[in-house]
């Protein structure tokens, strides 16, 4: 018997541009049999980070041939403004071009809701707690979306529409890329074990702070609820897992790598019991982790033209060259070619997308104090 | 005897661009006789907000004809990147074009320094407290500026260089403009009385929170020190006054208005005992104030082409039209001209610079719950 | 009997953006009784030049209450990319953000078609000549639009779609604005008499050269056909009139001025016999003209912050100040405030939109060698 | 005896920005013994095309160890505005951000000067013709640079300053890059033989038309003079060779490749007798050429996310895939992954820098009708 799960499409309206045309986002849905956790996956919230759309393509191509235990919702092109914001050849959609606000810092979180909920619902059993809290989160988003339109800015409206979809799921994956980058995973510390099921060598362990991003907006309420109930002496696991999956470099579509990344995600989903009789298993690779506090941004100490020489994903020793900076303005008056290095061992995760850097441009990000996962 | 105070100039280096050239800022200084408070005034941190340079011009033209009690430092073109960042005809320097970070949210504040200082220095007298705390603030900035260059991003380096100058003063004025705007003043609540000496009709009263801006970076340490010492039972007034002066609209130089605004600032400085035998006095105008929580951002509830009809600085009644939104896409299918209004009385302070707005663009900012100062 | 002419709407697709969504333009049509010339009016080809949409609104509001002799087609939001291209608060749609090409320089003109047509069709009578030539122009556009999609760039595809509509009309009006600008009219020299029916004080007389703009693309083929037939000794008037109407300043919607401009256009259309029993007549104003060669671009001779003092539309005498340039970098080392003036009498038509100018920025455009029309 | 040629540096001022600071360009000069042709090499006229600066670095490192017959002038960072124009992480300096004008289309050419010169100086011998014409070209640039400052726009002023340097040389190399690109050479047809001395596999043969670029501005006057004198029956070779050298991809510094390209240029200069006893010889590679008319721009026939699969520099057969276009908006309604191909054989030279493309974006440029050189 051939297995196929039907896919449905809905286009949701998340805003209007100046000539009055609606901003829409396509939402694809596959139904599970209800026995597994539900999943929400989105891509391309930042305009230049397009590879996630290809991963969603490869996921759909495989998912339609599988039976599912949990429902899966997939949203490519999550940000219709960011996707289409060009300046020169490149896509500028990392922040709202009007305000500068990072599109991935506009999700909503209300800590008071959590505190109050923990106080009011401690008598509920686990299942009721979960259902009621999930509904409370969705209701709060709905209240904002249905409130006066003049209270919501452009990015908030997009973010809330996506967050409403995400809150309905037990597993949330936000597909991003770095500028020029190796693959890496933002993983909340409580879900460290799950990181072993993705085929991603570098794992960044993040705490329970809320800084506006989709992954945080998805796990913070549940994590803080777990903490609040814990403070009351009740053991209530964090019910939702959420990750930001960094797929590599921006401004690039690679369908073969997208298939690899789809398989990596399916391996994780299989582990989480979303798929029925699926073969997907994690690769046998060494995974390196560091804590967010040890994720080190190295800013250009001088302005100039940069040759990046640290291999991405590579282990760099203190003192090894990470970049050469060419300063042709001063060819005669000083050494025109300067070599940069680090004071400590590190893994180079990503570097700036352009060779032209001002003093103070973020040149590299490094894992430091690395340990095997 | 003709009075003249000499002016000196220094150019400080605050960064380097990609072709290796230094980013410099001109700093003008006038010496007082030491009997009055010292003053720091800067302009044009945001690239399009140029009118402050004209105000500094008009200030210099007058100051050189006066005798001064306190030293005055004036810095036009505070942001050499923002000043020169064009995209189309307009200047884009509200945020770092690479990161989106608002240039006026990168100043430094370390609350721990204040807490520790209050603990360690409570035995000092007021004068020693002031001198030592001022030096501690400057030292902390110096430590950062003299630390490893790879720790500072571009905007932080500019901000710290300016902040080092500001921390040396007792009075700090940061000259800004809105997009299309009436004049208004950001005033910390403890300095409400001083707001009466500026010729500015609209005063926004702000609390002691730090959100990265120059005015906050200048008054927060002193305000929090005053609070911390107060908690110990000691009465130590906030020793520094700092204001953001919003001069009107961006992208505009008006030398006549600049003279008016220079006179407004001189009136305040005269009140603060910076000038010797100066005639400058505040105008007899009604001043309206509101608290920051009542400063209301009204976002475009629909996308379209906007005719702004609320007079800036004008008192608007609930229900009165503030804008018409034209949506020619839908001329036949719905009312193509929509009228927007407010639910409450307000003063329109500023509006968006363009007639083309997406749904969710910040259309207006209003004072609500207004009271006379 | 109440007069009403029905309006129909069609949305044409002129491209696709990166997330696959179609770029559409609304086209409004009113039918005449066939006894007068047909009219095509478009607005907002440059993204920031929005006032033409308001003029089309006011035209529609009046036209639906009139009977028409000729068909009228109105196209607001002619450029769906330009309309929605923001960078900071302002709209950047003067050129393709990827290539820099001015959106209003991408229309098509094939001089060979004209030469060949004049050779092949000289035996036709005037009416047949007109019909056949009009059809030949439309066919050529259709051939391009229906040819291989990989031959057309983004702007060309938008332009050709609009040009196809324009070629169907006898009268073409392209509604633009300057940056900060007085009203003025680009008028082909052969249509000078018609310029007297618009309520526009300043008229720029342009020759038959093709430089890529809509007005030129509309009149050049007919003008050159008239010339080519004239060279054969045949008198064949230019059959099409086309104007670029400059409505004032960009980034601004003013519904009252839009009504004035709609009346100005209706006065011209009434003169051309498009309207039935319409009352619209030109105002009794003095009209000033200059030839395109005398339209003088004045570039900033130095960099600085500019106070524009020449009144737009005003008659400037040689030597009178047109701008002050503030250079605070050099307050001590040279005269910080420089005054600019012209060597000849002129009318100031428009100036740059920003006060911040590099050396060589186009500061003003002036009519010189002005004469009354 | 150790050979060393001293290098001198001069910084020329080519403009002023809005805060009054000068725009300067570093000019490096090495003196020859006067027995060989003089050389002018510039880089980075387009802001993102930085690799030429590294090539100039590698050239200087070698040239200072050689004896020279001809003078050599090297100009990195030729465009101080373009170099420093960021929008997001990338450099936007392909066109003036204010006007959209391509920085490499603003050089000067006056055909009348050539015609008049050919008429007036036909009695001169070759050496006098060359000297006088060279001086006439320089004088014309000087006249413009020394004329009223308000006649020159920003880009023109930069271009003229560079062109003045270029006109003093017999050999002009303008170092550029494509977006994502293989190496290729723009070569005027009369200098085809010289193309064999560069280590560049792909040569684009261009005619004598002037379109504003540096190479054209350098060879057009001489080529047209040669033609004009030829029409008088006199044989006067084109005295100047000028090439645009496309070094590969933008936004990238690669010092190893820069050394290769420096050697390629030194091979050509050695052939032209600029160097004394230098070992540099061309590599033994097959060179492919096509004529400019056969340089084919392939625009995206649909909007979408593009995976580029044609190998740059590779020979593509008609019908082979050149790109896949992913359109996730339409996953269910049509084939979401479209394959593009060509109708004819070709060499893929460059492709667009981003994976996100609107319909009509220039996707690829191809050599067609290729022949071996």
mmCIF file with all atom_site columns, N, CA, C and O in Angstrom, chain C residues 46-62:
data_model
loop_
_atom_site.group_PDB
_atom_site.id
_atom_site.type_symbol
_atom_site.label_atom_id
_atom_site.label_alt_id
_atom_site.label_comp_id
_atom_site.label_asym_id
_atom_site.label_entity_id
_atom_site.label_seq_id
_atom_site.pdbx_PDB_ins_code
_atom_site.Cartn_x
_atom_site.Cartn_y
_atom_site.Cartn_z
_atom_site.occupancy
_atom_site.B_iso_or_equiv
_atom_site.pdbx_formal_charge
_atom_site.auth_seq_id
_atom_site.auth_comp_id
_atom_site.auth_asym_id
_atom_site.auth_atom_id
_atom_site.pdbx_PDB_model_num
ATOM 1  N N  . UNK C 1 46 ? 7.660   56.656 -10.302 1.00 0.00 ? 46 UNK C N  1
ATOM 2  C CA . UNK C 1 46 ? 8.697   56.782 -9.282  1.00 0.00 ? 46 UNK C CA 1
ATOM 3  C C  . UNK C 1 46 ? 8.029   56.641 -7.920  1.00 0.00 ? 46 UNK C C  1
ATOM 4  O O  . UNK C 1 46 ? 7.041   57.322 -7.640  1.00 0.00 ? 46 UNK C O  1
ATOM 5  N N  . UNK C 1 47 ? 8.599   55.795 -7.084  1.00 0.00 ? 47 UNK C N  1
ATOM 6  C CA . UNK C 1 47 ? 7.918   55.393 -5.874  1.00 0.00 ? 47 UNK C CA 1
ATOM 7  C C  . UNK C 1 47 ? 7.528   56.515 -4.927  1.00 0.00 ? 47 UNK C C  1
ATOM 8  O O  . UNK C 1 47 ? 6.474   56.461 -4.288  1.00 0.00 ? 47 UNK C O  1
ATOM 9  N N  . UNK C 1 48 ? 8.359   57.553 -4.808  1.00 0.00 ? 48 UNK C N  1
ATOM 10 C CA . UNK C 1 48 ? 8.078   58.618 -3.843  1.00 0.00 ? 48 UNK C CA 1
ATOM 11 C C  . UNK C 1 48 ? 7.116   59.661 -4.386  1.00 0.00 ? 48 UNK C C  1
ATOM 12 O O  . UNK C 1 48 ? 6.672   60.532 -3.651  1.00 0.00 ? 48 UNK C O  1
ATOM 13 N N  . UNK C 1 49 ? 6.786   59.556 -5.665  1.00 0.00 ? 49 UNK C N  1
ATOM 14 C CA . UNK C 1 49 ? 6.004   60.615 -6.327  1.00 0.00 ? 49 UNK C CA 1
ATOM 15 C C  . UNK C 1 49 ? 4.533   60.233 -6.311  1.00 0.00 ? 49 UNK C C  1
ATOM 16 O O  . UNK C 1 49 ? 3.934   59.875 -7.321  1.00 0.00 ? 49 UNK C O  1
ATOM 17 N N  . UNK C 1 50 ? 3.939   60.360 -5.123  1.00 0.00 ? 50 UNK C N  1
ATOM 18 C CA . UNK C 1 50 ? 2.633   59.774 -4.862  1.00 0.00 ? 50 UNK C CA 1
ATOM 19 C C  . UNK C 1 50 ? 1.448   60.673 -5.178  1.00 0.00 ? 50 UNK C C  1
ATOM 20 O O  . UNK C 1 50 ? 0.320   60.199 -5.312  1.00 0.00 ? 50 UNK C O  1
ATOM 21 N N  . UNK C 1 51 ? 1.686   61.967 -5.308  1.00 0.00 ? 51 UNK C N  1
ATOM 22 C CA . UNK C 1 51 ? 0.565   62.891 -5.431  1.00 0.00 ? 51 UNK C CA 1
ATOM 23 C C  . UNK C 1 51 ? -0.287  62.592 -6.668  1.00 0.00 ? 51 UNK C C  1
ATOM 24 O O  . UNK C 1 51 ? -1.504  62.830 -6.656  1.00 0.00 ? 51 UNK C O  1
ATOM 25 N N  . UNK C 1 52 ? 0.286   62.045 -7.708  1.00 0.00 ? 52 UNK C N  1
ATOM 26 C CA . UNK C 1 52 ? -0.495  61.698 -8.901  1.00 0.00 ? 52 UNK C CA 1
ATOM 27 C C  . UNK C 1 52 ? -1.623  60.729 -8.607  1.00 0.00 ? 52 UNK C C  1
ATOM 28 O O  . UNK C 1 52 ? -2.680  60.769 -9.262  1.00 0.00 ? 52 UNK C O  1
ATOM 29 N N  . UNK C 1 53 ? -1.441  59.867 -7.614  1.00 0.00 ? 53 UNK C N  1
ATOM 30 C CA . UNK C 1 53 ? -2.531  58.968 -7.230  1.00 0.00 ? 53 UNK C CA 1
ATOM 31 C C  . UNK C 1 53 ? -3.718  59.757 -6.701  1.00 0.00 ? 53 UNK C C  1
ATOM 32 O O  . UNK C 1 53 ? -4.868  59.417 -6.977  1.00 0.00 ? 53 UNK C O  1
ATOM 33 N N  . UNK C 1 54 ? -3.428  60.812 -5.955  1.00 0.00 ? 54 UNK C N  1
ATOM 34 C CA . UNK C 1 54 ? -4.508  61.657 -5.425  1.00 0.00 ? 54 UNK C CA 1
ATOM 35 C C  . UNK C 1 54 ? -5.178  62.424 -6.561  1.00 0.00 ? 54 UNK C C  1
ATOM 36 O O  . UNK C 1 54 ? -6.392  62.645 -6.547  1.00 0.00 ? 54 UNK C O  1
ATOM 37 N N  . UNK C 1 55 ? -4.393  62.812 -7.563  1.00 0.00 ? 55 UNK C N  1
ATOM 38 C CA . UNK C 1 55 ? -4.982  63.507 -8.718  1.00 0.00 ? 55 UNK C CA 1
ATOM 39 C C  . UNK C 1 55 ? -5.893  62.541 -9.476  1.00 0.00 ? 55 UNK C C  1
ATOM 40 O O  . UNK C 1 55 ? -6.998  62.914 -9.900  1.00 0.00 ? 55 UNK C O  1
ATOM 41 N N  . UNK C 1 56 ? -5.465  61.302 -9.632  1.00 0.00 ? 56 UNK C N  1
ATOM 42 C CA . UNK C 1 56 ? -6.324  60.320 -10.307 1.00 0.00 ? 56 UNK C CA 1
ATOM 43 C C  . UNK C 1 56 ? -7.600  60.092 -9.492  1.00 0.00 ? 56 UNK C C  1
ATOM 44 O O  . UNK C 1 56 ? -8.691  59.971 -10.046 1.00 0.00 ? 56 UNK C O  1
ATOM 45 N N  . UNK C 1 57 ? -7.468  60.081 -8.176  1.00 0.00 ? 57 UNK C N  1
ATOM 46 C CA . UNK C 1 57 ? -8.671  59.987 -7.329  1.00 0.00 ? 57 UNK C CA 1
ATOM 47 C C  . UNK C 1 57 ? -9.635  61.133 -7.622  1.00 0.00 ? 57 UNK C C  1
ATOM 48 O O  . UNK C 1 57 ? -10.826 60.917 -7.870  1.00 0.00 ? 57 UNK C O  1
ATOM 49 N N  . UNK C 1 58 ? -9.099  62.337 -7.636  1.00 0.00 ? 58 UNK C N  1
ATOM 50 C CA . UNK C 1 58 ? -9.974  63.504 -7.875  1.00 0.00 ? 58 UNK C CA 1
ATOM 51 C C  . UNK C 1 58 ? -10.509 63.515 -9.304  1.00 0.00 ? 58 UNK C C  1
ATOM 52 O O  . UNK C 1 58 ? -11.636 63.964 -9.549  1.00 0.00 ? 58 UNK C O  1
ATOM 53 N N  . UNK C 1 59 ? -9.729  63.025 -10.253 1.00 0.00 ? 59 UNK C N  1
ATOM 54 C CA . UNK C 1 59 ? -10.231 62.915 -11.630 1.00 0.00 ? 59 UNK C CA 1
ATOM 55 C C  . UNK C 1 59 ? -11.396 61.928 -11.688 1.00 0.00 ? 59 UNK C C  1
ATOM 56 O O  . UNK C 1 59 ? -12.450 62.223 -12.283 1.00 0.00 ? 59 UNK C O  1
ATOM 57 N N  . UNK C 1 60 ? -11.226 60.773 -11.073 1.00 0.00 ? 60 UNK C N  1
ATOM 58 C CA . UNK C 1 60 ? -12.297 59.767 -11.100 1.00 0.00 ? 60 UNK C CA 1
ATOM 59 C C  . UNK C 1 60 ? -13.570 60.312 -10.455 1.00 0.00 ? 60 UNK C C  1
ATOM 60 O O  . UNK C 1 60 ? -14.678 60.096 -10.967 1.00 0.00 ? 60 UNK C O  1
ATOM 61 N N  . UNK C 1 61 ? -13.400 61.013 -9.333  1.00 0.00 ? 61 UNK C N  1
ATOM 62 C CA . UNK C 1 61 ? -14.568 61.563 -8.635  1.00 0.00 ? 61 UNK C CA 1
ATOM 63 C C  . UNK C 1 61 ? -15.356 62.514 -9.538  1.00 0.00 ? 61 UNK C C  1
ATOM 64 O O  . UNK C 1 61 ? -16.581 62.576 -9.458  1.00 0.00 ? 61 UNK C O  1
ATOM 65 N N  . UNK C 1 62 ? -14.649 63.235 -10.413 1.00 0.00 ? 62 UNK C N  1
ATOM 66 C CA . UNK C 1 62 ? -15.354 64.149 -11.315 1.00 0.00 ? 62 UNK C CA 1
ATOM 67 C C  . UNK C 1 62 ? -15.800 63.460 -12.597 1.00 0.00 ? 62 UNK C C  1
ATOM 68 O O  . UNK C 1 62 ? -16.885 63.708 -13.112 1.00 0.00 ? 62 UNK C O  1
#
